[in-house]
XYZ file of C-alpha atoms in Angstrom:
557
model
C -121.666 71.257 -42.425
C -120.974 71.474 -46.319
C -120.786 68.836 -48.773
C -117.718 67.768 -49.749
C -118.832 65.100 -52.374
C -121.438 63.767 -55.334
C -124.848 62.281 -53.722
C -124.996 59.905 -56.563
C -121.568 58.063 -55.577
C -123.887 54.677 -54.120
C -125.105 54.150 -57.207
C -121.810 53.110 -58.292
C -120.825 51.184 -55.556
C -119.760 47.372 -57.742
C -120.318 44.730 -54.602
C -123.087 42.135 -54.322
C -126.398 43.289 -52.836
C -126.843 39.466 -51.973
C -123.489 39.013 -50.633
C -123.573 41.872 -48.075
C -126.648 40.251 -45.762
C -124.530 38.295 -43.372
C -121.556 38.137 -41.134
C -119.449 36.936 -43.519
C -120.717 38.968 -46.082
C -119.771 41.885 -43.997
C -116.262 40.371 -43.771
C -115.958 40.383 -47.598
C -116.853 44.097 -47.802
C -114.577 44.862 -45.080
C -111.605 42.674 -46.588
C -112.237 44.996 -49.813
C -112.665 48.423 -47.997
C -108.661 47.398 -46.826
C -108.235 46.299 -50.439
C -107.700 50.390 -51.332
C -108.231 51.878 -48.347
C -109.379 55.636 -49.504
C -111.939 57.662 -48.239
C -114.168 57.769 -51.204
C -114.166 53.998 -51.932
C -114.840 52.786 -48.429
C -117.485 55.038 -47.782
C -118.997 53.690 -51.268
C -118.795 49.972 -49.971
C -120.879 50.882 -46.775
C -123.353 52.545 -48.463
C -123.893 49.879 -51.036
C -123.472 47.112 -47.632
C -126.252 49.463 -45.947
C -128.851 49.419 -49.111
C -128.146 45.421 -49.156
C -128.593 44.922 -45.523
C -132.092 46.799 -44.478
C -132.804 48.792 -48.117
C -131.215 51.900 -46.419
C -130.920 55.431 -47.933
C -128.587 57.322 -47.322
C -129.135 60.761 -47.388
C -126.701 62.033 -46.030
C -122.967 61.459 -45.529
C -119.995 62.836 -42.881
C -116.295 62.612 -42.724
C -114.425 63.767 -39.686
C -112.418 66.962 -40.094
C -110.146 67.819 -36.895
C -112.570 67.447 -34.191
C -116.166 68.017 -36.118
C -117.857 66.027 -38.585
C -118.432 67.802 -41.709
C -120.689 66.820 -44.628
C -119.034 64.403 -47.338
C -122.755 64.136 -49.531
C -125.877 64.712 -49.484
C -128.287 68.085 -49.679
C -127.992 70.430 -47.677
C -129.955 70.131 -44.342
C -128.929 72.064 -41.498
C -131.647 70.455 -39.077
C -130.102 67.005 -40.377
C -127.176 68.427 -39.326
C -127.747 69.499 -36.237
C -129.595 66.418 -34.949
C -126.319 64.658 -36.177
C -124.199 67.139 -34.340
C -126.209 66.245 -31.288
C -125.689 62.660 -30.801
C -121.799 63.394 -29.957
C -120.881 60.359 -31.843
C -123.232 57.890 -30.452
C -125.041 55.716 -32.633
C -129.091 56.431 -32.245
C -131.952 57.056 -33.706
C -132.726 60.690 -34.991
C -136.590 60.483 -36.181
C -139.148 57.805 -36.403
C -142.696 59.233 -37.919
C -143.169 59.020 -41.487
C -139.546 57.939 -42.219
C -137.169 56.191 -39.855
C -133.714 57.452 -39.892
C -130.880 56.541 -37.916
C -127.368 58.020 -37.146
C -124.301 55.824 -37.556
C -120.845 56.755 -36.463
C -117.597 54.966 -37.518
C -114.729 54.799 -35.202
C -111.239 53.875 -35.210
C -108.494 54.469 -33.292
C -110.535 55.034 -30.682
C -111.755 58.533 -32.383
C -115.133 59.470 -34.813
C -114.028 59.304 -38.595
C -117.476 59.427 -39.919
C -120.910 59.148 -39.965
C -124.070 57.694 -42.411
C -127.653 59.231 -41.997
C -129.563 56.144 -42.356
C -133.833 56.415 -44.254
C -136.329 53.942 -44.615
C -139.952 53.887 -44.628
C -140.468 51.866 -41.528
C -137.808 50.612 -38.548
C -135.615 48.088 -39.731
C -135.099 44.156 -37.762
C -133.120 44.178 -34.924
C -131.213 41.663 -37.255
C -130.356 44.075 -39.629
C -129.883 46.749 -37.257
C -126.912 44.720 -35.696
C -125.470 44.261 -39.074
C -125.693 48.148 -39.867
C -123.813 48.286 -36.565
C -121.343 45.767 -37.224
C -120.570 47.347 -40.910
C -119.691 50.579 -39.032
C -116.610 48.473 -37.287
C -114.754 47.711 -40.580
C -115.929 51.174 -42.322
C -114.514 53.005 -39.488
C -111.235 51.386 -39.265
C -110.494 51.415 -42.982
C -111.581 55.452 -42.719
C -108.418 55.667 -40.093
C -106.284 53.436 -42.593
C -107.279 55.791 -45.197
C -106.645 59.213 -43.252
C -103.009 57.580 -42.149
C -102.354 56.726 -45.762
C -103.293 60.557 -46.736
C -101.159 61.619 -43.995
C -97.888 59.748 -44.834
C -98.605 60.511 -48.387
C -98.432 64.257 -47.078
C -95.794 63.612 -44.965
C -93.875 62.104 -47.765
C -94.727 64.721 -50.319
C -93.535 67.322 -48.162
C -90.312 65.565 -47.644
C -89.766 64.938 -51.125
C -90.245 69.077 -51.749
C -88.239 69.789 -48.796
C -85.399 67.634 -50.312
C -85.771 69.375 -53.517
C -85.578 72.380 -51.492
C -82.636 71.555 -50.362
C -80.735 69.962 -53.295
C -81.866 73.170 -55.083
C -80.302 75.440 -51.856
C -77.046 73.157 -52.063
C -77.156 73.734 -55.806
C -77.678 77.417 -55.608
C -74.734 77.451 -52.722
C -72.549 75.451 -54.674
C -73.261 77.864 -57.998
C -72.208 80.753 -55.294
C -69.777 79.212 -53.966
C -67.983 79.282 -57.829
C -69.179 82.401 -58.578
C -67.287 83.906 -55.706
C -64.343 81.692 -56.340
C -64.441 82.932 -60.283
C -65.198 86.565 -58.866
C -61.948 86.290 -56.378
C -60.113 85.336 -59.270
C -61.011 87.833 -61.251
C -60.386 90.588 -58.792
C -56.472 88.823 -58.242
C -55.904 89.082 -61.655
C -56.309 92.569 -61.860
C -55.336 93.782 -58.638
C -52.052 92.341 -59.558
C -51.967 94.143 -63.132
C -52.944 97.457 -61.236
C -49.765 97.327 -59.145
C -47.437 97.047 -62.228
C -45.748 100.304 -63.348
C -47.980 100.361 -66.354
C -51.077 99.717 -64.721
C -53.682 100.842 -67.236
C -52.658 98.757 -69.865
C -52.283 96.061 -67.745
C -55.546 96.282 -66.665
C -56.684 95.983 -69.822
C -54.840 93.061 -70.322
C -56.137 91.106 -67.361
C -59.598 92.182 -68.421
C -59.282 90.774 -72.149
C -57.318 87.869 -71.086
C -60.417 87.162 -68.406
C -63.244 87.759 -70.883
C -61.627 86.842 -74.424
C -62.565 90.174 -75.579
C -61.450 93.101 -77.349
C -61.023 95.726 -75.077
C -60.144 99.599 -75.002
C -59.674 102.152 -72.567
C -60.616 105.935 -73.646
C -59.918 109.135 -71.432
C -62.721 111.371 -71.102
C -62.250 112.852 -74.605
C -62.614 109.901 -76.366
C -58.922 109.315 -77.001
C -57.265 105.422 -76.941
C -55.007 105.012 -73.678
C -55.084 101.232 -73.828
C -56.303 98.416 -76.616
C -55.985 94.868 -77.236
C -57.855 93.215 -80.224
C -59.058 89.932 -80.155
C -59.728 88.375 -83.690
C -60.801 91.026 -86.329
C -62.459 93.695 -84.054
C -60.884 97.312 -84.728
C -60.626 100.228 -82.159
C -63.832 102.357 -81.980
C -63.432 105.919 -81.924
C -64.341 108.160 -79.474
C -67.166 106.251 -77.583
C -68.945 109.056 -75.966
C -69.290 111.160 -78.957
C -72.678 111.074 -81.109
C -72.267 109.250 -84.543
C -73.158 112.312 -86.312
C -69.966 113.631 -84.929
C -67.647 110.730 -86.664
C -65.519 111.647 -89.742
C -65.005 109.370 -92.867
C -61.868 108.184 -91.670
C -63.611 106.827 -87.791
C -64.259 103.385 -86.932
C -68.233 103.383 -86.460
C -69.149 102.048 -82.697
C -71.044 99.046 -83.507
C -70.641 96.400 -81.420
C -69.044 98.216 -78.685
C -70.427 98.385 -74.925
C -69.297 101.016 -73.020
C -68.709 101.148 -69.190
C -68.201 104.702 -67.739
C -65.048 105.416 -65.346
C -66.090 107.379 -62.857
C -64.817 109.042 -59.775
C -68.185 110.415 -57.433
C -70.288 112.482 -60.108
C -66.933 113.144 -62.798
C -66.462 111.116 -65.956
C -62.521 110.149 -66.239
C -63.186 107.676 -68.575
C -65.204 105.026 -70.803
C -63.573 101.185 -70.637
C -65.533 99.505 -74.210
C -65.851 95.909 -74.610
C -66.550 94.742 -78.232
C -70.076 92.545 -77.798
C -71.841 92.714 -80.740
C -74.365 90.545 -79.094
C -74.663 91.963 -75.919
C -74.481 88.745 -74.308
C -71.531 88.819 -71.780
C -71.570 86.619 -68.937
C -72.632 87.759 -65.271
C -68.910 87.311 -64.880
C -67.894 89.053 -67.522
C -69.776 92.365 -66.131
C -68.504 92.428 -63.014
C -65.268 91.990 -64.530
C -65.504 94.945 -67.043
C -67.417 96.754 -63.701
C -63.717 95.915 -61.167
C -61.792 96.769 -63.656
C -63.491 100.329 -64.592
C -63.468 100.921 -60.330
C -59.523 100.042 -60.197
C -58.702 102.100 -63.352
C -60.986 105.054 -61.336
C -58.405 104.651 -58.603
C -55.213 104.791 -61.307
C -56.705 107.584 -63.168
C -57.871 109.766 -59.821
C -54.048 109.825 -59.135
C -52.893 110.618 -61.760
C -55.360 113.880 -62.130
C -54.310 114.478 -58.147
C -50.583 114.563 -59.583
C -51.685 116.355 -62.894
C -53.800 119.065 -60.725
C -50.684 119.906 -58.416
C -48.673 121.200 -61.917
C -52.247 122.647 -62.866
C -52.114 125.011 -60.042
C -48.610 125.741 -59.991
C -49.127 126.445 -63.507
C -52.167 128.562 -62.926
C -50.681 130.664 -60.520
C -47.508 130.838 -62.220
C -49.358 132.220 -65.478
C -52.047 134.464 -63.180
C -48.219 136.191 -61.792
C -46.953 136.372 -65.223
C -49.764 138.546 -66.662
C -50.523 140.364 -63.692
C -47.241 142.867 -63.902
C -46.447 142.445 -60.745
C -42.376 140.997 -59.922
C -42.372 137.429 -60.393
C -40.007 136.096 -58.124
C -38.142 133.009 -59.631
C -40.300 132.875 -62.760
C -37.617 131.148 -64.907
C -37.204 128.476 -62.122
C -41.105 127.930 -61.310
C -41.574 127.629 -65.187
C -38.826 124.966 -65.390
C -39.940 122.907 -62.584
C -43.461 122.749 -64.808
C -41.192 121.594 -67.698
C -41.708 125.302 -69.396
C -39.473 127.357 -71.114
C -39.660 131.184 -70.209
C -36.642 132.907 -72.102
C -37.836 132.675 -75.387
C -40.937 134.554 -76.785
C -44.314 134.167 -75.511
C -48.064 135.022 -76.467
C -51.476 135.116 -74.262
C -54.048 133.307 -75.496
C -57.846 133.825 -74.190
C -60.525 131.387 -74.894
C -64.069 132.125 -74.301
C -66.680 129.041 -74.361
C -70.617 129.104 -74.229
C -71.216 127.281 -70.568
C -71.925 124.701 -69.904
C -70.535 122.538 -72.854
C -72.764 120.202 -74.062
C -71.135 117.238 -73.425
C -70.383 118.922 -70.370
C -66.787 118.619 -70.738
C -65.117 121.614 -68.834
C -63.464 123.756 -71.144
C -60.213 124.307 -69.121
C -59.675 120.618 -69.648
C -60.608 120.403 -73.190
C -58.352 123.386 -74.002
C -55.422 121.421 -71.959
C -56.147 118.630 -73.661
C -56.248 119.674 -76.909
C -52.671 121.451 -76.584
C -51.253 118.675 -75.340
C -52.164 116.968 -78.293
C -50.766 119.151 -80.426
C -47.795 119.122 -78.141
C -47.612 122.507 -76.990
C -46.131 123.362 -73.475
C -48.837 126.048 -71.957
C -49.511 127.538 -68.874
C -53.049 127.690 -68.146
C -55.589 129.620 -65.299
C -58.998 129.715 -65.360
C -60.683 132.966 -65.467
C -64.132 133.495 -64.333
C -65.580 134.277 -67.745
C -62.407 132.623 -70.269
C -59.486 130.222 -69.972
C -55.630 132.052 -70.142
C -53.272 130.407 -71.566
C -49.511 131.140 -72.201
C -47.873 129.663 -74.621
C -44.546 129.483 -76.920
C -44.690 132.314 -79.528
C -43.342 129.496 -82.348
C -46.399 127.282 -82.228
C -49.204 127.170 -84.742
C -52.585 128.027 -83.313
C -54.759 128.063 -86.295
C -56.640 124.593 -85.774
C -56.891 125.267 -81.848
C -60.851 126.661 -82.116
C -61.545 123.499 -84.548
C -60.265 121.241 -82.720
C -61.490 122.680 -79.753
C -65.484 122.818 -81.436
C -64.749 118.732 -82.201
C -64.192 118.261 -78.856
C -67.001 119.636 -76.849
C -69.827 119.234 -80.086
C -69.896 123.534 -79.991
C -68.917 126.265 -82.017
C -69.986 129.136 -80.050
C -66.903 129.768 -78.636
C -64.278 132.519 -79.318
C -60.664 132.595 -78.835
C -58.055 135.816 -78.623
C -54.396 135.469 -79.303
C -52.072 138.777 -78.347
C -49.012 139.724 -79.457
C -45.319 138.195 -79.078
C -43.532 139.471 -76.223
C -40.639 138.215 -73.671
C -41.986 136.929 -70.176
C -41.464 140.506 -68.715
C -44.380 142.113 -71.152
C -47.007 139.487 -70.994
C -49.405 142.002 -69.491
C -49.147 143.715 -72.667
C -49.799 140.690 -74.903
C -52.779 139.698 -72.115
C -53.939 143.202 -73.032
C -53.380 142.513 -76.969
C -54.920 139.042 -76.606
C -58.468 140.406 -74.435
C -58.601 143.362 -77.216
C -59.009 140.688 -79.832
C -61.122 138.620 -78.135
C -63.482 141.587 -77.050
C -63.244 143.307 -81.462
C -64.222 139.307 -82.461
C -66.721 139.455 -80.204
C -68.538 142.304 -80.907
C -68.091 141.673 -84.549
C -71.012 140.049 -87.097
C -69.216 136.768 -86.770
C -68.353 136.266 -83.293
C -67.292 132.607 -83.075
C -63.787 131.800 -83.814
C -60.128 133.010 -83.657
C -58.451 136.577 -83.694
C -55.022 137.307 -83.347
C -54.288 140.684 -82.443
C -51.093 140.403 -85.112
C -54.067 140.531 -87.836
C -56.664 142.969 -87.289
C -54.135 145.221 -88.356
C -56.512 149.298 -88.213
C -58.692 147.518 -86.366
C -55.836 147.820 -83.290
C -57.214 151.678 -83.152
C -60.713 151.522 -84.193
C -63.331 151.981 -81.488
C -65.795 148.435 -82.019
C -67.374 149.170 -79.170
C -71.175 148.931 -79.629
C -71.181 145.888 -81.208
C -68.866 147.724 -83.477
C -72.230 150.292 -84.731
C -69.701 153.017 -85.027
C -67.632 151.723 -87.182
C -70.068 150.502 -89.322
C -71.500 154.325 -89.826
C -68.268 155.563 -90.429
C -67.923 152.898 -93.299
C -70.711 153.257 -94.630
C -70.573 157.395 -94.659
C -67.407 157.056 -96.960
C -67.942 153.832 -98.809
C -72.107 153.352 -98.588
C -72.727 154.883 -101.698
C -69.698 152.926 -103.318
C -70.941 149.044 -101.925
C -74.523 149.727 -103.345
C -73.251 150.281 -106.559
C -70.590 147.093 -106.710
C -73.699 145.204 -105.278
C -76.594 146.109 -107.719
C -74.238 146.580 -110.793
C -71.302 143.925 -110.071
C -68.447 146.346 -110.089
C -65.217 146.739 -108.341
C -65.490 150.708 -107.680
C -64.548 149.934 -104.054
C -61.236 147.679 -105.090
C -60.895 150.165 -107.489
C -60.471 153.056 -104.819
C -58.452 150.649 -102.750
C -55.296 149.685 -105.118
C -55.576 153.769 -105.944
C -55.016 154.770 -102.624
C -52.435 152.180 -101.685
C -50.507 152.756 -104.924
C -50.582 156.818 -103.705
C -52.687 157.939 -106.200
C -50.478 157.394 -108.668
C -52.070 156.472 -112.184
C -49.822 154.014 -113.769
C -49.556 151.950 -110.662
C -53.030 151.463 -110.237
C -53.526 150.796 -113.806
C -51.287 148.213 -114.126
C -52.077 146.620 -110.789
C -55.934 146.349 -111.824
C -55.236 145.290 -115.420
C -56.952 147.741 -116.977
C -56.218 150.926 -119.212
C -55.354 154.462 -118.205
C -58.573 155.728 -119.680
C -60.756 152.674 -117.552
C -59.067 153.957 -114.390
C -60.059 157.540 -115.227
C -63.426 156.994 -115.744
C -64.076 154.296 -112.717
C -62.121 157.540 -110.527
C -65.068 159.399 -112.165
C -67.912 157.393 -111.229
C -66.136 157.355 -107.610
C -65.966 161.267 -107.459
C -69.785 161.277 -108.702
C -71.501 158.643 -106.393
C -69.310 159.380 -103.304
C -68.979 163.325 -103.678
C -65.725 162.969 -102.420
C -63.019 165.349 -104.057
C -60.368 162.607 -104.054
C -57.364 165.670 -104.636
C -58.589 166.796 -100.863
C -56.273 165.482 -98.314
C -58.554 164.856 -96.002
C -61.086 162.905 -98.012
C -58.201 160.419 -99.564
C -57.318 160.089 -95.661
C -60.609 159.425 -94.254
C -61.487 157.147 -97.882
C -58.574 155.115 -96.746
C -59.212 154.138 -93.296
C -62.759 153.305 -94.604
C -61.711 151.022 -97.051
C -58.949 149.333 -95.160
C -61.147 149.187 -91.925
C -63.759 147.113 -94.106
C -61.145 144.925 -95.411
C -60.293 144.551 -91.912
C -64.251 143.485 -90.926
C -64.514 141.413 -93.697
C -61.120 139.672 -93.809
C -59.361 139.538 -90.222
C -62.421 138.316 -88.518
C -62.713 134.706 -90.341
């Protein structure tokens, strides 16, 4: 048994000692244990009733709990205890030697509720004895009073939480019960904008119309398919590109949140919703998140139409530059909305792989010509992209635009000669040439058109073009390590008199200068080269030298 309860509690007890050592007495205290029935109180009337009646201690006190007593006050005393625990609820005494002490169980409702361990010095009357036993009537029965008060109080608590239970289930069903309402709304609304003709935009639509938002749709290069502005909010620029990326004239992305398109592991697009406060509604998410799944399912067709002409076009340009007969080449180019009887050229594009924005550069280089609105047929090659296209178009801001696009400039790009459909093999041929002499060259990034490398057509730049360079510098060496250490133009010099045929005047008046300037400069050649520039063979050699570094310095930019 443990104690459940302060010893001192009969100290405080507040009835009349006097008033407690009769019958009626005993009534009074009984009428005020019902008074406030609790468990505490009553057991504090008894005790003070007991003291009054025979000058009782009490030393120690039990309350039932389930079917066993268990101690309320008191030390601890586990041979009290016991000797308690062995009287099975009937009133007795439990040791009479030095100290008299007597056990004293309360019933009611036919059942133990508690017990007093009863001390004094000597036996008490058989008087007050009855008393003590009569007190245990009223004491027990307000105990049961008390422990059915406790219980309905329980009972009553736990009713009240169970009905806040519920009221919050029926609350939190209800606030479901809208949510999937608002949610089924939102799913109508742009369900029926996906089945219109234009179902991107429309989608859009729905989805600022639903969140009173500005909204824009962006393909996978960061370029505006759909956008509606609500209030002051301007279209961002491309959304998946770092800021370091933007140009003067771009629209910063603050304020933006972006919401990837996806179909399985591929990026089609970004759908951006313009929260500066990032504080859009639950359902305002799933809106932006149904929309982004049904404009997944618009664009996914339209790549599965868009790959069909890819392949047709792939295979028509893999025939084309192949040599072999192309049956029905005019007709297979015009179904792809491509126009074969005029001139053509090849263009190769090599890429460093993979990207990184991971952007496949077969797309990006389809992409960027359709921006610039240039019909192509494209394959992919295992190593570079081929591409044949219109010889009237301008290609000169293809590898800068292409660079933008994918955040790299390691990427090179070789453009062959023009040519009718029948000799694209030769301009493939002319396009992998200058795509193999930029390569190999000191700057290997950027574009080469085989129309410009002009003696370079011939040269051997094999080698990483180590050849040529000690053929250059076995004519010309000499001639560069002067111009360098004492800023002159010996080498342009030799140049304008070789193209002008060695004729005097020419090359006078083209550099500016006087006859006598000329001679001497001529001289200084003659002297630091040791070239006899009257031998045929020297001017010969002296003028593939300098017009194969012009070549390396110029053609390759």
């Amino acid at each position: 048994m443990c104690a459940l309860s302060d010893p001192s509690f009969v100290e405080r007890a507040d009835l009349d000692a006097k008033a407690q050592s009769d019958l009626y007495g005993l009534f009074r205290v009984g009428s005020k244990m019902f008074e406030q029935p609790t468990t505490r109180r009553t057991l504090r009337l008894a005790c003070a009733s007991a003291k009054a009646i025979a000058g009782c201690a009490v030393p120690a006190v039990y309350v039932a709990e389930g079917d066993h007593l268990a101690r309320y006050s008191g030390k601890a005393n586990r041979r009290l205890d016991l000797l308690v625990e062995a009287r099975a609820g009937m009133n007795g005494v439990l040791e009479n030697g030095k100290v008299w002490r007597y056990a004293l169980f309360f019933r009611g409702t036919g059942k133990v509720k508690g017990a007093f361990v009863l001390q004094t010095k000597a036996e008490p009357s058989r008087e007050a004895l009855f008393l003590l036993c009569a007190l245990a009537e009223p004491t027990g029965a307000a105990l049961a009073t008390a422990e059915l008060i406790d219980r309905e109080r329980r009972q009553a608590n736990e009713l009240r939480q169970l009905g806040e239970a519920q009221a919050g289930s029926n609350r939190t069903m209800a606030a479901t019960i809208v949510r999937l309402n608002t949610h089924q709304h939102i799913r109508d609304s742009i369900v029926k904008a996906a089945g219109t003709s234009n179902g991107e935009t429309q989608i859009i639509e729905a989805l600022s119309a639903i969140t009173r938002r500005s909204v824009v749709l962006q393909d996978s290069f960061g370029n505006e398919r759909a956008f509606v502005g609500v209030g002051d909010s301007a279209a961002p620029s491309n959304m998946r590109a770092p800021v370091s990326t933007l140009t003067a004239g771009d629209v910063v992305n603050t304020g933006w949140q972006s919401t990837r398109v996806r179909s399985g592991e591929e990026t089609l697009g970004v759908v951006g919703i313009y929260d500066p406060d990032d504080n859009r509604s639950d359902d305002d998410r799933f809106a932006v998140e149904y929309a982004s799944a049904m404009i997944a399912v618009e664009l996914s067709h339209h790549r599965s139409v868009a790959e069909v002409e890819i392949r047709l076009g792939r295979d028509l340009a893999d025939d084309l530059v192949s040599g072999a007969k192309v049956v029905d080449a005019l007709a297979r180019a015009e179904s792809l909305h491509f126009d074969l009887s005029n001139h053509q050229r090849v263009v190769l594009v090599s890429w460093e792989y993979p990207t990184p924005n991971r952007v496949d550069i077969g797309a990006a280089v389809r992409h960027e010509l359709g921006a610039m609105r240039v019909p192509a047929l494209i394959s992919r090659r295992p190593d570079t992209v081929l591409v044949v296209v219109a010889d009237r178009v301008d290609l000169s801001s293809l590898y800068e635009r292409l660079s933008s696009t994918i955040f790299s400039t390691r990427g090179t790009i070789g453009v062959g000669g023009r040519c009718i459909a029948d000799d694209l093999p030769r301009s493939f041929a002319e396009a992998s040439r200058a795509l193999q002499i930029r390569v190999a060259s000191r700057r290997p990034y950027g574009l080469s058109s085989h129309d410009d490398l002009g003696l370079l057509r011939i040269l051997d730049t094999s080698d990483d073009g180590a050849e040529l360079d000690r053929y250059v510098n076995e004519w010309l060496g000499a001639l560069v390590d002067h111009d360098r250490d004492h800023h002159s133009e010996l080498v342009h010099t030799l140049t304008v008199y070789l193209d002008s045929g060695g004729n005097y005047d020419r090359t006078a008046d083209s550099l500016i200068i006087h006859r006598s300037t000329l001679r001497y400069r001529l001289g200084r050649i003659r002297e630091l080269s040791g070239r006899d520039l009257t031998d045929a063979d020297s001017r010969l050699n002296l003028h593939i030298a300098v017009r194969a570094r012009a070549a390396l310095l110029h053609s390759l930019r």
